[in-house]
JSON list of C-alpha atoms and ligand atoms in Angstrom, two decimals:
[
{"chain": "A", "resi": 23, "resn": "UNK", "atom": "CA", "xyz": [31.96, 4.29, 14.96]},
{"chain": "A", "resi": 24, "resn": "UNK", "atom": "CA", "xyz": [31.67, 7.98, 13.39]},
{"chain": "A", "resi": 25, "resn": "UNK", "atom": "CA", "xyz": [32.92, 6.71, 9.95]},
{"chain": "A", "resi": 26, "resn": "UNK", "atom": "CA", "xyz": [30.59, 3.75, 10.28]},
{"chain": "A", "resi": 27, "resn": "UNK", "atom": "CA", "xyz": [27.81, 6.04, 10.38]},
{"chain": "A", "resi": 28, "resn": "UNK", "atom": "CA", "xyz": [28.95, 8.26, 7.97]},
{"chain": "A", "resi": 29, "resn": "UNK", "atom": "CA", "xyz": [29.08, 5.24, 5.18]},
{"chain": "A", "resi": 30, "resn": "UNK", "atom": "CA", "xyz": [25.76, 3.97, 6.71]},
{"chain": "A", "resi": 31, "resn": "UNK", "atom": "CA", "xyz": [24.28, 7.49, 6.04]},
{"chain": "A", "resi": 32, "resn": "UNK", "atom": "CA", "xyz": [26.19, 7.55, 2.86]},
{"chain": "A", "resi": 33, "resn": "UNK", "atom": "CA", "xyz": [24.47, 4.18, 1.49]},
{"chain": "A", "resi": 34, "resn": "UNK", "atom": "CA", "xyz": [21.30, 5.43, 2.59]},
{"chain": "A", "resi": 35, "resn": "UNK", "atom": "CA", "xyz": [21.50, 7.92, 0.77]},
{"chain": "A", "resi": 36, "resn": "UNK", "atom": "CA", "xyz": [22.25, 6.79, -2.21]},
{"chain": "A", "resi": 37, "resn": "UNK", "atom": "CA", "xyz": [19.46, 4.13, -1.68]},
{"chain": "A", "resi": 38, "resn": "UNK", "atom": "CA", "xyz": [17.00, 6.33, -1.59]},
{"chain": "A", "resi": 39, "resn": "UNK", "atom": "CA", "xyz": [18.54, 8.82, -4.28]},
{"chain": "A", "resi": 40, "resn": "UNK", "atom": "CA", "xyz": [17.30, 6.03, -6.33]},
{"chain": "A", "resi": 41, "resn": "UNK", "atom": "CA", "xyz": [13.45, 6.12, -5.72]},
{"chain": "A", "resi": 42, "resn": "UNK", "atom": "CA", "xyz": [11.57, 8.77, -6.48]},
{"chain": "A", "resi": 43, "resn": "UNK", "atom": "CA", "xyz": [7.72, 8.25, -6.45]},
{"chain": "A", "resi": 44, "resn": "UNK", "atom": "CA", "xyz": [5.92, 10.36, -8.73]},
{"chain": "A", "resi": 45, "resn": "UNK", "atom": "CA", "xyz": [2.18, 11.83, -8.63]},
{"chain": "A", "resi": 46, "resn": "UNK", "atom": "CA", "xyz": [0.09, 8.20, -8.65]},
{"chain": "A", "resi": 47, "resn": "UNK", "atom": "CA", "xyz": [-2.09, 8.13, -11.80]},
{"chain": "A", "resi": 48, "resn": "UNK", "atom": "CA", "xyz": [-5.56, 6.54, -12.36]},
{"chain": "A", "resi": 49, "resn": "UNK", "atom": "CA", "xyz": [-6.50, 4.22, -15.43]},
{"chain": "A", "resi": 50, "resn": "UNK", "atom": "CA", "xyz": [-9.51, 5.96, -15.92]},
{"chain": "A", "resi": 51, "resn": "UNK", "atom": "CA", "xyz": [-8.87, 8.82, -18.92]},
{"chain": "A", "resi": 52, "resn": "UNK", "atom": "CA", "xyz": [-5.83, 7.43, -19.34]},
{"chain": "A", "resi": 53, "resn": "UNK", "atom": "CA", "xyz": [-4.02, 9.01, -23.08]},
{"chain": "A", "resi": 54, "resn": "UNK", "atom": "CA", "xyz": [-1.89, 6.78, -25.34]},
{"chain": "A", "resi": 55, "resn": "UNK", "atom": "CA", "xyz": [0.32, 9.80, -26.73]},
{"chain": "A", "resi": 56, "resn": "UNK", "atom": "CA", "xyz": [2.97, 8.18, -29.28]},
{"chain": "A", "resi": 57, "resn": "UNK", "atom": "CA", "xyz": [4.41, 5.41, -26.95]},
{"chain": "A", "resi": 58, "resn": "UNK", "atom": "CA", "xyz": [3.67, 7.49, -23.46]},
{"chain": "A", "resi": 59, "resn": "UNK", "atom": "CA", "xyz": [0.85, 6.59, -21.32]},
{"chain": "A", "resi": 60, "resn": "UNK", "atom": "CA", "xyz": [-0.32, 9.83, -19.69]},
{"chain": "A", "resi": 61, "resn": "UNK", "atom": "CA", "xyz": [-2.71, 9.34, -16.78]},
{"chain": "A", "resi": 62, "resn": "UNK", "atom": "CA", "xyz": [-4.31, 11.91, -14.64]},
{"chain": "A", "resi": 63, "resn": "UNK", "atom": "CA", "xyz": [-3.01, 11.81, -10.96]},
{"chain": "A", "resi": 64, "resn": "UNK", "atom": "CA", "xyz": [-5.92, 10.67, -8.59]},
{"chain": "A", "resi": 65, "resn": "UNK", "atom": "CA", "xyz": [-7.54, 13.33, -6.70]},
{"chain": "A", "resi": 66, "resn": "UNK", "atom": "CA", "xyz": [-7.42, 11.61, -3.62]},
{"chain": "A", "resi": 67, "resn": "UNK", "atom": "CA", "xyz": [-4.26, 9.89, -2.09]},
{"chain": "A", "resi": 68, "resn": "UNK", "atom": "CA", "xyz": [-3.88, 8.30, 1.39]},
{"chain": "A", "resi": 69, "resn": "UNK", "atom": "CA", "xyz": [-0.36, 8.30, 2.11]},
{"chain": "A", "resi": 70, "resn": "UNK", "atom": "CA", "xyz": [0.46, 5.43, 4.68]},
{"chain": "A", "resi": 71, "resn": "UNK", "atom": "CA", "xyz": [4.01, 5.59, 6.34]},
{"chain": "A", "resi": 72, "resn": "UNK", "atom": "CA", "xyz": [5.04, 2.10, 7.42]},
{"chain": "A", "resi": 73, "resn": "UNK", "atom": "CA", "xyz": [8.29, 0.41, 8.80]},
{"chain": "A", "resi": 74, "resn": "UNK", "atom": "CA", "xyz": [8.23, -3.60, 9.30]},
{"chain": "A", "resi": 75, "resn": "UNK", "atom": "CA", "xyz": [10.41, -4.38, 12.48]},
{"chain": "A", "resi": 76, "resn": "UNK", "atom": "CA", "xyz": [11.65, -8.71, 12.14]},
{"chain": "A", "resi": 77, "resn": "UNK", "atom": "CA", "xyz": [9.49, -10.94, 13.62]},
{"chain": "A", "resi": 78, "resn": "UNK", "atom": "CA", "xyz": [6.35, -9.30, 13.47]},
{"chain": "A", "resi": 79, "resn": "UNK", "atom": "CA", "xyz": [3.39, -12.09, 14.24]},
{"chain": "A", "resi": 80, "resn": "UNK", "atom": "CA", "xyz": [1.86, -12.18, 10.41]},
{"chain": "A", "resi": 81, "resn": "UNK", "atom": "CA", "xyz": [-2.19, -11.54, 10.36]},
{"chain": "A", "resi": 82, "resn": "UNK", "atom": "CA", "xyz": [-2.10, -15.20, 8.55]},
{"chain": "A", "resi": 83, "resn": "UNK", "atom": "CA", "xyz": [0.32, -17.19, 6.58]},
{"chain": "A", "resi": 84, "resn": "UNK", "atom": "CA", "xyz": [-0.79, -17.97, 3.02]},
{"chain": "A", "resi": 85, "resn": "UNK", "atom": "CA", "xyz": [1.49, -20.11, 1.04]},
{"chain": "A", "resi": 86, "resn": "UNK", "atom": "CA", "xyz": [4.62, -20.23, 3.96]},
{"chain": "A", "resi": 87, "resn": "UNK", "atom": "CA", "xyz": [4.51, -15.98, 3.46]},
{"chain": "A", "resi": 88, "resn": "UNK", "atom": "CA", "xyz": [3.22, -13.51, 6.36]},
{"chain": "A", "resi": 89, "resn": "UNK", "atom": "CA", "xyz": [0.86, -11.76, 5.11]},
{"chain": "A", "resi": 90, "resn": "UNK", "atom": "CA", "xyz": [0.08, -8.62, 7.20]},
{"chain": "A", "resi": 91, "resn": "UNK", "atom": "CA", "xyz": [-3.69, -6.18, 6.59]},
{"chain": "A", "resi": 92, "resn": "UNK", "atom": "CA", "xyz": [-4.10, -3.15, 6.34]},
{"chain": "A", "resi": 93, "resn": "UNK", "atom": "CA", "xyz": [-7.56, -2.28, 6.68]},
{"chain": "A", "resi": 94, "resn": "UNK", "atom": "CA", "xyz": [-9.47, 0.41, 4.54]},
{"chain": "A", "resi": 95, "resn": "UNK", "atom": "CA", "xyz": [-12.60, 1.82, 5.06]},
{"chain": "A", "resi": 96, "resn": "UNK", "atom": "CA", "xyz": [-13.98, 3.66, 1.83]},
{"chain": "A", "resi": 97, "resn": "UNK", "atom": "CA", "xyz": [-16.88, 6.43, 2.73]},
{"chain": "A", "resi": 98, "resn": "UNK", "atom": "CA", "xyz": [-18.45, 7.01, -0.38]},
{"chain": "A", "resi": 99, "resn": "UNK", "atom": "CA", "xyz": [-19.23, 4.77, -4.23]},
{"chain": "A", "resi": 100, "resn": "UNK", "atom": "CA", "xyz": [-15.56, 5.30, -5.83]},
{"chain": "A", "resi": 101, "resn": "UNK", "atom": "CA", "xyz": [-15.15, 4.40, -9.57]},
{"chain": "A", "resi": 102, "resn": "UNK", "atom": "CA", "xyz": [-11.62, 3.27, -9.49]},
{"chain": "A", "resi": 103, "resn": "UNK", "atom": "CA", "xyz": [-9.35, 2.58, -6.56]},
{"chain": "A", "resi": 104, "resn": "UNK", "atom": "CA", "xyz": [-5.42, 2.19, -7.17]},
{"chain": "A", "resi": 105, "resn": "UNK", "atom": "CA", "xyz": [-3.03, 0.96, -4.44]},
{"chain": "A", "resi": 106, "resn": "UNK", "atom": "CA", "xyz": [0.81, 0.53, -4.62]},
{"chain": "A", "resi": 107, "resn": "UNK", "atom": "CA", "xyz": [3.61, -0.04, -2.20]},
{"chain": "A", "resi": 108, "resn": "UNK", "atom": "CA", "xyz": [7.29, 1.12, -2.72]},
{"chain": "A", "resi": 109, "resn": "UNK", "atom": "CA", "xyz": [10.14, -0.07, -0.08]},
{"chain": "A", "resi": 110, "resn": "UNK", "atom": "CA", "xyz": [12.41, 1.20, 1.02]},
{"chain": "A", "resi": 111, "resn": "UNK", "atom": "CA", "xyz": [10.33, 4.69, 1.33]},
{"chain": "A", "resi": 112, "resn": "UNK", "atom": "CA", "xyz": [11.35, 7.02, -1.27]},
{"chain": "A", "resi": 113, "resn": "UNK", "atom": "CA", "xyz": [12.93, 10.75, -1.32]},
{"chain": "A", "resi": 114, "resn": "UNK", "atom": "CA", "xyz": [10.17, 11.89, -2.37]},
{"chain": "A", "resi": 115, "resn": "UNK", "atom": "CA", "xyz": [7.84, 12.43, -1.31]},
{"chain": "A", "resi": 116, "resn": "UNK", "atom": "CA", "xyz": [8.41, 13.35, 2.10]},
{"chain": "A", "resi": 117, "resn": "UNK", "atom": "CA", "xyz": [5.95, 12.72, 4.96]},
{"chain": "A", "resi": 118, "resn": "UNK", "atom": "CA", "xyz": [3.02, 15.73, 5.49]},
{"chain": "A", "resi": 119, "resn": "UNK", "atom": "CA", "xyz": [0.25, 16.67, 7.00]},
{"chain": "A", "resi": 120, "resn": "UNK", "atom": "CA", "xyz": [-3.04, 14.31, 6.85]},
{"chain": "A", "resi": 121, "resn": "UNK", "atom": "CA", "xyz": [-1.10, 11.50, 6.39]},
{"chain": "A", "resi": 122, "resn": "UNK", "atom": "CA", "xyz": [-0.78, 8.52, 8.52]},
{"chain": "A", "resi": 123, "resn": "UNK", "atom": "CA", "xyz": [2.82, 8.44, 9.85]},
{"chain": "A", "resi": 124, "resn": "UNK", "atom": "CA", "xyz": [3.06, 5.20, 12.29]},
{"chain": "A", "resi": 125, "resn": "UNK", "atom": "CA", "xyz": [4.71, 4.82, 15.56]},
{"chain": "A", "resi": 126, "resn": "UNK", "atom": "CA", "xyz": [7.72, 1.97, 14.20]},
{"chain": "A", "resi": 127, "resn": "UNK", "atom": "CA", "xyz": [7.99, 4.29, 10.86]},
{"chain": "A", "resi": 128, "resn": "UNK", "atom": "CA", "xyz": [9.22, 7.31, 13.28]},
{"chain": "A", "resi": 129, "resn": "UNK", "atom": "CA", "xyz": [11.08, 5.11, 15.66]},
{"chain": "A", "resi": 130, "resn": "UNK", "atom": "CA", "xyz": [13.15, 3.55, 12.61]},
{"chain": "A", "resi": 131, "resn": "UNK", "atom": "CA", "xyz": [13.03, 6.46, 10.05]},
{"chain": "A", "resi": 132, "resn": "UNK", "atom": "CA", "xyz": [17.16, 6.69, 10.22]},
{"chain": "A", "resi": 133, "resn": "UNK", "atom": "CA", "xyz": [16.82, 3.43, 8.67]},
{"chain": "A", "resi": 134, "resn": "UNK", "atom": "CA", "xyz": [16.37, 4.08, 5.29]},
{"chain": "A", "resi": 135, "resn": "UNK", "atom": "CA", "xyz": [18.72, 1.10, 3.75]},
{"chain": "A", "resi": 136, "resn": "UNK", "atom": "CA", "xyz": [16.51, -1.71, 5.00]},
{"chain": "A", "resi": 137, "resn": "UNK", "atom": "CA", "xyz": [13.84, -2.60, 2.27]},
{"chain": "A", "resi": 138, "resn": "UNK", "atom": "CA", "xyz": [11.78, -5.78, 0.99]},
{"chain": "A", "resi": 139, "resn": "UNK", "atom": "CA", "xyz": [10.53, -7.10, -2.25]},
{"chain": "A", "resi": 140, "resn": "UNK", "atom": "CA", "xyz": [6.58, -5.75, -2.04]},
{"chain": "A", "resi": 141, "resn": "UNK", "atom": "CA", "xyz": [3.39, -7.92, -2.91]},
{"chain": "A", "resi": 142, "resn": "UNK", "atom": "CA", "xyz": [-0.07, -6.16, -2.88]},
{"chain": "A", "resi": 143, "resn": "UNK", "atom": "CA", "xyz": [-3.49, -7.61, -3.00]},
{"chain": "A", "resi": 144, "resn": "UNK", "atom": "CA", "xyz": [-6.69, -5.38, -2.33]},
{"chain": "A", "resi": 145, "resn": "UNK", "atom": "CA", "xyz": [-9.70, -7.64, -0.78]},
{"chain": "A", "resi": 146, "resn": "UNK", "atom": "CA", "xyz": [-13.48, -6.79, -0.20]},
{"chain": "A", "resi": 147, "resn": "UNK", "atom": "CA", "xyz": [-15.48, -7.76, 2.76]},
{"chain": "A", "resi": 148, "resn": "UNK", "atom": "CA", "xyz": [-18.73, -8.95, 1.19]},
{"chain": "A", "resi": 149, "resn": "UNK", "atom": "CA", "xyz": [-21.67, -7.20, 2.73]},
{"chain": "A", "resi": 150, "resn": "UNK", "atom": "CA", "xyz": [-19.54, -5.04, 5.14]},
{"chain": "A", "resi": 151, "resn": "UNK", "atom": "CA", "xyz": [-21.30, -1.72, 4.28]},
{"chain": "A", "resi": 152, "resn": "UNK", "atom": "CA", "xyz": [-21.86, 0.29, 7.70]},
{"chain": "A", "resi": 153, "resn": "UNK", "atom": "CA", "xyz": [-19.74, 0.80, 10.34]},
{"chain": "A", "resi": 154, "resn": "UNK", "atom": "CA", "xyz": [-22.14, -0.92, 13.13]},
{"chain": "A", "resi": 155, "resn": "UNK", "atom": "CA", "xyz": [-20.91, -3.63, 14.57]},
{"chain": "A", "resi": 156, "resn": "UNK", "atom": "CA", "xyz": [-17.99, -3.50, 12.08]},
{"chain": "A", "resi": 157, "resn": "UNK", "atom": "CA", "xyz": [-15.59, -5.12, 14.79]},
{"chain": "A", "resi": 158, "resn": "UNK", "atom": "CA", "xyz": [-17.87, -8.27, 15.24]},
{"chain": "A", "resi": 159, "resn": "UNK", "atom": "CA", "xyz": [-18.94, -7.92, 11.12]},
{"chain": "A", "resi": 160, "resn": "UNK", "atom": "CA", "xyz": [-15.04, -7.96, 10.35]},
{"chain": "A", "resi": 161, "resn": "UNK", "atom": "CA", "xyz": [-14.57, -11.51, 11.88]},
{"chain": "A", "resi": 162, "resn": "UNK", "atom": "CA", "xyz": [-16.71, -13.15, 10.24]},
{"chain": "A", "resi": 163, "resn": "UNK", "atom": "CA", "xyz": [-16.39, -11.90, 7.10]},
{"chain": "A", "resi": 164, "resn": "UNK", "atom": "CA", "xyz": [-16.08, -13.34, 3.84]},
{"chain": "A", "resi": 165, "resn": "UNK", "atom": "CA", "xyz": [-13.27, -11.60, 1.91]},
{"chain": "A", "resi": 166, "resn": "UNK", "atom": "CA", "xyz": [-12.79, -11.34, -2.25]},
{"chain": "A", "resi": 167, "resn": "UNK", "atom": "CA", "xyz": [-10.10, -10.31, -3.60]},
{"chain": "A", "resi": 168, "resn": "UNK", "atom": "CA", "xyz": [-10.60, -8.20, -5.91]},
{"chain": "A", "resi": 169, "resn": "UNK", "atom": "CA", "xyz": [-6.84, -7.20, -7.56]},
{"chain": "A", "resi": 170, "resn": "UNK", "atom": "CA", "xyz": [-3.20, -8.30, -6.47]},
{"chain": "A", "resi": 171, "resn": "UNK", "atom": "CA", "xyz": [0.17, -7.22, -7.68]},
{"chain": "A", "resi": 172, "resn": "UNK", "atom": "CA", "xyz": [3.74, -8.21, -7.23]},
{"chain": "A", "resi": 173, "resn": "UNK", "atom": "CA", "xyz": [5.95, -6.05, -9.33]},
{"chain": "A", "resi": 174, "resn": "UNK", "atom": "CA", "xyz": [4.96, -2.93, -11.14]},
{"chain": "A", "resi": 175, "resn": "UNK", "atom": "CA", "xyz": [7.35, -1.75, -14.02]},
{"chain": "A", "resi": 176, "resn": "UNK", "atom": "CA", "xyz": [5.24, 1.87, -13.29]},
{"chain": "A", "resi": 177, "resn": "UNK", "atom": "CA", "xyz": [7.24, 2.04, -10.37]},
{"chain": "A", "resi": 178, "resn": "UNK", "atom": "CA", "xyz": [10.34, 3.04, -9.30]},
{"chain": "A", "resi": 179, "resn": "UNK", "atom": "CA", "xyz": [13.59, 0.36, -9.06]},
{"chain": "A", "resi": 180, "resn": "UNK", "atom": "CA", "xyz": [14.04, -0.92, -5.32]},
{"chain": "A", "resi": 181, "resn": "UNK", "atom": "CA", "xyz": [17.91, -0.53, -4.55]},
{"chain": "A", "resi": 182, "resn": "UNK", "atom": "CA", "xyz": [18.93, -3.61, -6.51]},
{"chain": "A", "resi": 183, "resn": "UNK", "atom": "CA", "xyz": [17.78, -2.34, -9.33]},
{"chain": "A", "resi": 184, "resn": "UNK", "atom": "CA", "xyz": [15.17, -4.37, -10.10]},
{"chain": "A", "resi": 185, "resn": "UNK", "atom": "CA", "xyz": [11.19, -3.37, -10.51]},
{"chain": "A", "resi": 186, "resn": "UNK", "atom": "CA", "xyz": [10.20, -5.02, -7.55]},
{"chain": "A", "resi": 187, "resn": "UNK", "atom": "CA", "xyz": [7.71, -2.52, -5.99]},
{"chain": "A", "resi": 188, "resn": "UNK", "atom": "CA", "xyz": [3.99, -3.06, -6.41]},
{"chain": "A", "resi": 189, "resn": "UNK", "atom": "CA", "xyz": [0.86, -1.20, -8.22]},
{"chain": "A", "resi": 190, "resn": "UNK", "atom": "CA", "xyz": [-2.32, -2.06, -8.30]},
{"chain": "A", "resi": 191, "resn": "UNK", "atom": "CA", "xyz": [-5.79, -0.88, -9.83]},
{"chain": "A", "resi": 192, "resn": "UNK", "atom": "CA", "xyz": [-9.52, -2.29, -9.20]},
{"chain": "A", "resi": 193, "resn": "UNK", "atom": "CA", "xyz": [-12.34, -0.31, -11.86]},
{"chain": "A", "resi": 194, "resn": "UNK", "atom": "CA", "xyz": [-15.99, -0.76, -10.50]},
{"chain": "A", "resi": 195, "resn": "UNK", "atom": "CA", "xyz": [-17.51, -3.12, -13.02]},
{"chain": "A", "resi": 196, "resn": "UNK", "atom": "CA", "xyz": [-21.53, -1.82, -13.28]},
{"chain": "A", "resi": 197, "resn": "UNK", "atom": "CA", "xyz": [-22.27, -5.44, -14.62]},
{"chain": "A", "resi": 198, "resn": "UNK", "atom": "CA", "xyz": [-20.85, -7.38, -11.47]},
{"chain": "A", "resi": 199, "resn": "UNK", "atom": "CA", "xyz": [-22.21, -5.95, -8.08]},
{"chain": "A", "resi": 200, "resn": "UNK", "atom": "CA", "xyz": [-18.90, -7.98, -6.38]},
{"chain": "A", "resi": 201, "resn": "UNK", "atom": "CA", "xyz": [-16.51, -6.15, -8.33]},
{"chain": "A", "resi": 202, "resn": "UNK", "atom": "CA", "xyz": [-18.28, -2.59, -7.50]},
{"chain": "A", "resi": 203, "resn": "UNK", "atom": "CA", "xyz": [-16.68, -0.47, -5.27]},
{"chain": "A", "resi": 204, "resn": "UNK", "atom": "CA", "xyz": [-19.13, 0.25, -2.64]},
{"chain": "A", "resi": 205, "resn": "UNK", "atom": "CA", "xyz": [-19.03, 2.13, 0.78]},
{"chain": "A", "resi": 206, "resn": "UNK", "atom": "CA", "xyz": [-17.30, -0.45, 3.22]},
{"chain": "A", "resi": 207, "resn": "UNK", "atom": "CA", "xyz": [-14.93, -2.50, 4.31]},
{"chain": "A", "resi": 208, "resn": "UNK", "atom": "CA", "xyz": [-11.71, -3.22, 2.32]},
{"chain": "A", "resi": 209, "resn": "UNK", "atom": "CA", "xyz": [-7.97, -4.00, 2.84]},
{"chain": "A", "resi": 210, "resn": "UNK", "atom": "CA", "xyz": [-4.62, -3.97, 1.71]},
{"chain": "A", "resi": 211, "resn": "UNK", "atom": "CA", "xyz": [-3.11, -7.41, 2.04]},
{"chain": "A", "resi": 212, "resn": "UNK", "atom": "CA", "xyz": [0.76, -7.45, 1.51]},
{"chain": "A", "resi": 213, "resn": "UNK", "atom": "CA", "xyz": [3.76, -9.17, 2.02]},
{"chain": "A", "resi": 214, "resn": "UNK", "atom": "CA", "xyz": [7.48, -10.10, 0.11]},
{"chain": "A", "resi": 215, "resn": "UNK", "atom": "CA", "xyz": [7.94, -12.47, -2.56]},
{"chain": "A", "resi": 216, "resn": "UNK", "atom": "CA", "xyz": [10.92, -13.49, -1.30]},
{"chain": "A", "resi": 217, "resn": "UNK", "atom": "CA", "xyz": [11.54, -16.09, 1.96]},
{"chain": "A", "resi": 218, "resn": "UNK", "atom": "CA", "xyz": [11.37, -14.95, 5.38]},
{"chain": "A", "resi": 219, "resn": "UNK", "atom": "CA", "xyz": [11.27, -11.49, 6.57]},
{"chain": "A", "resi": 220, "resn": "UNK", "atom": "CA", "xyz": [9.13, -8.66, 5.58]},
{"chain": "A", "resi": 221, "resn": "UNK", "atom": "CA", "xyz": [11.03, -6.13, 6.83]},
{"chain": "A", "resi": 222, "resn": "UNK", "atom": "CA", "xyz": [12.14, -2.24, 6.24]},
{"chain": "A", "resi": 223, "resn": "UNK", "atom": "CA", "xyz": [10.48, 1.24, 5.19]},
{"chain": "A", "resi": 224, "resn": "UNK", "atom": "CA", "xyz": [7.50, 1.43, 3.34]},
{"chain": "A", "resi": 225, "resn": "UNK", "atom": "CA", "xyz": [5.09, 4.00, 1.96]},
{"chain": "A", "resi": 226, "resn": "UNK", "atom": "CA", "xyz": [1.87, 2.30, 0.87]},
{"chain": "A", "resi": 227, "resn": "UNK", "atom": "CA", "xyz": [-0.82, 4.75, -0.74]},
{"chain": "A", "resi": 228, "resn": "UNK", "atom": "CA", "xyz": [-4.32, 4.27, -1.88]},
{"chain": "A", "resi": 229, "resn": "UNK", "atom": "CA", "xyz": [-5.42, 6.73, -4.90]},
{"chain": "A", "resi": 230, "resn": "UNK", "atom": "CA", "xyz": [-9.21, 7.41, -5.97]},
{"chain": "A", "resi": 231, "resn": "UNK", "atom": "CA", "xyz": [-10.13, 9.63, -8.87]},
{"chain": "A", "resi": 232, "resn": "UNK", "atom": "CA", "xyz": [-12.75, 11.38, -6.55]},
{"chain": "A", "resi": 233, "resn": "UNK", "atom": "CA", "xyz": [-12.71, 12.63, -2.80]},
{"chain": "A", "resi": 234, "resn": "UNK", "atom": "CA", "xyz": [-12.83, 10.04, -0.08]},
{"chain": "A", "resi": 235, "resn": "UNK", "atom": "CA", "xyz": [-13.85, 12.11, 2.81]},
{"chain": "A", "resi": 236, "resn": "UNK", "atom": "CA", "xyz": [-12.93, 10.77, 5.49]},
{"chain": "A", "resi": 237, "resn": "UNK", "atom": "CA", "xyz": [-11.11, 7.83, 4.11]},
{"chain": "A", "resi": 238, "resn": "UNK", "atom": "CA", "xyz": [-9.48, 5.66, 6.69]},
{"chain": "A", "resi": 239, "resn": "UNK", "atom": "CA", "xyz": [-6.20, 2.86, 6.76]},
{"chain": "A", "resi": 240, "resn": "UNK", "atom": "CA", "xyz": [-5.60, 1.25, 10.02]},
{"chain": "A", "resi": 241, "resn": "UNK", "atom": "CA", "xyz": [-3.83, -1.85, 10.83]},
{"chain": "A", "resi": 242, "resn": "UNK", "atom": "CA", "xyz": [-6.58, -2.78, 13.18]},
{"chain": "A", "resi": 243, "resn": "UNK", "atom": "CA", "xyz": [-10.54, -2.94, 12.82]},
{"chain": "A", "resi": 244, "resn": "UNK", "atom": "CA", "xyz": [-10.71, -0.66, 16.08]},
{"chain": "A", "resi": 245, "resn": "UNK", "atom": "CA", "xyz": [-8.40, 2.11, 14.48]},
{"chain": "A", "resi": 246, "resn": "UNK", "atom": "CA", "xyz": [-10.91, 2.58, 11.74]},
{"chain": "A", "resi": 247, "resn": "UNK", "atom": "CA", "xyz": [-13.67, 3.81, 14.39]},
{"chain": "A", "resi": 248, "resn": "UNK", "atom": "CA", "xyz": [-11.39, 6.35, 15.40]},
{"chain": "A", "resi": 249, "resn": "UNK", "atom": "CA", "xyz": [-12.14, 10.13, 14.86]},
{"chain": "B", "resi": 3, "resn": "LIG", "atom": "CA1", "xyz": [7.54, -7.43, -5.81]}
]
């Protein structure tokens, strides 16, 4: 049993070893310095701590994949808004204060082996500015996505070495009001590309090149009313 553990301990290690996220950087005032792209980090990350237990009911099925939300509540007019998702979480960083560590992710967090292939999307509820009524509002609401992502070569490999973590970046466009990013309602739709389960550690983080006071992620409408 002991040596069991030790090799499982040993593997995750060495799985993780692997990822390291660095500082998330925004597409606005982005350099082009011989063949380096050197971005400036976003002022504002959310840092969401996640771990997908098997069999999880999906939030909907979209093509035979369970797609599960997390819902995003932006406070204030934000110029750019970058997401990405890395599994199985990283080394670095570590968990700290302010951000949102869930329930499953502590329960499982000796579980650091167990890891999917990530798919983002962002989406916009259309017209969901205020947070009256935003329970009823969410249900019938019409959602546009706005960006998606499957595999980001900007992050790091997963433990099979391939670029199969996710990054994504939405830019307010002044000449399409759909495509600006207003105070309101948003989420982060994701899932795996592969068959069957999503399932493992992740850290998913949302990045804004201004403060987001009082930014919010919640799997559920009702956690976004929360104080
Ligand atoms: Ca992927």
């Amino acid at each position: 049993m002991i040596a069991i553990a030790t090799i499982a301990l040993m593997l995750g290690a060495f799985n993780a070893e692997a990822q390291k996220l660095k500082s998330f950087g925004a597409e606005m005032g982005k350099k082009q310095v011989g063949p380096k792209t050197v971005r400036i980090p976003y002022m504002d990350v959310t840092s969401y701590w996640g771990f997908m237990e098997p069999g999880v009911p999906a939030d909907e099925v979209v093509d035979n994949k369970k797609l599960y939300y997390l819902y995003v509540w932006i406070p204030i007019a934000a110029p750019e808004i970058g997401v990405r998702m890395i599994s199985p979480i990283p080394k670095k960083p570590s968990p700290a204060e302010g951000d949102i560590i869930t329930e499953t992710f502590t329960k499982n967090q000796k579980d650091t082996k167990t890891y999917f292939d990530t798919w983002v999307s962002f989406e916009k509820a259309v017209g969901v500015i205020s947070k009256e009524g935003l329970v009823e509002k969410a249900q019938g609401a019409t959602w546009r996505r706005l960006e998606y992502n499957d595999d980001s070569g900007e992050m790091p490999k997963q433990p099979s070495g391939r670029s199969y973590n996710s990054l994504l970046r939405v830019k307010t466009d002044i000449n399409d009001p759909m495509k600006a990013l207003v105070v309101g309602l948003y989420r982060i739709g994701f899932t795996t590309w592969k068959k069957g389960e999503v399932e493992g550690s992740f850290l998913a983080q949302l990045g804004a090149p201004i403060k987001l006071p009082g930014v919010k992620i919640s799997p559920t409408i009702e956690g976004l009313l929360e104080e």
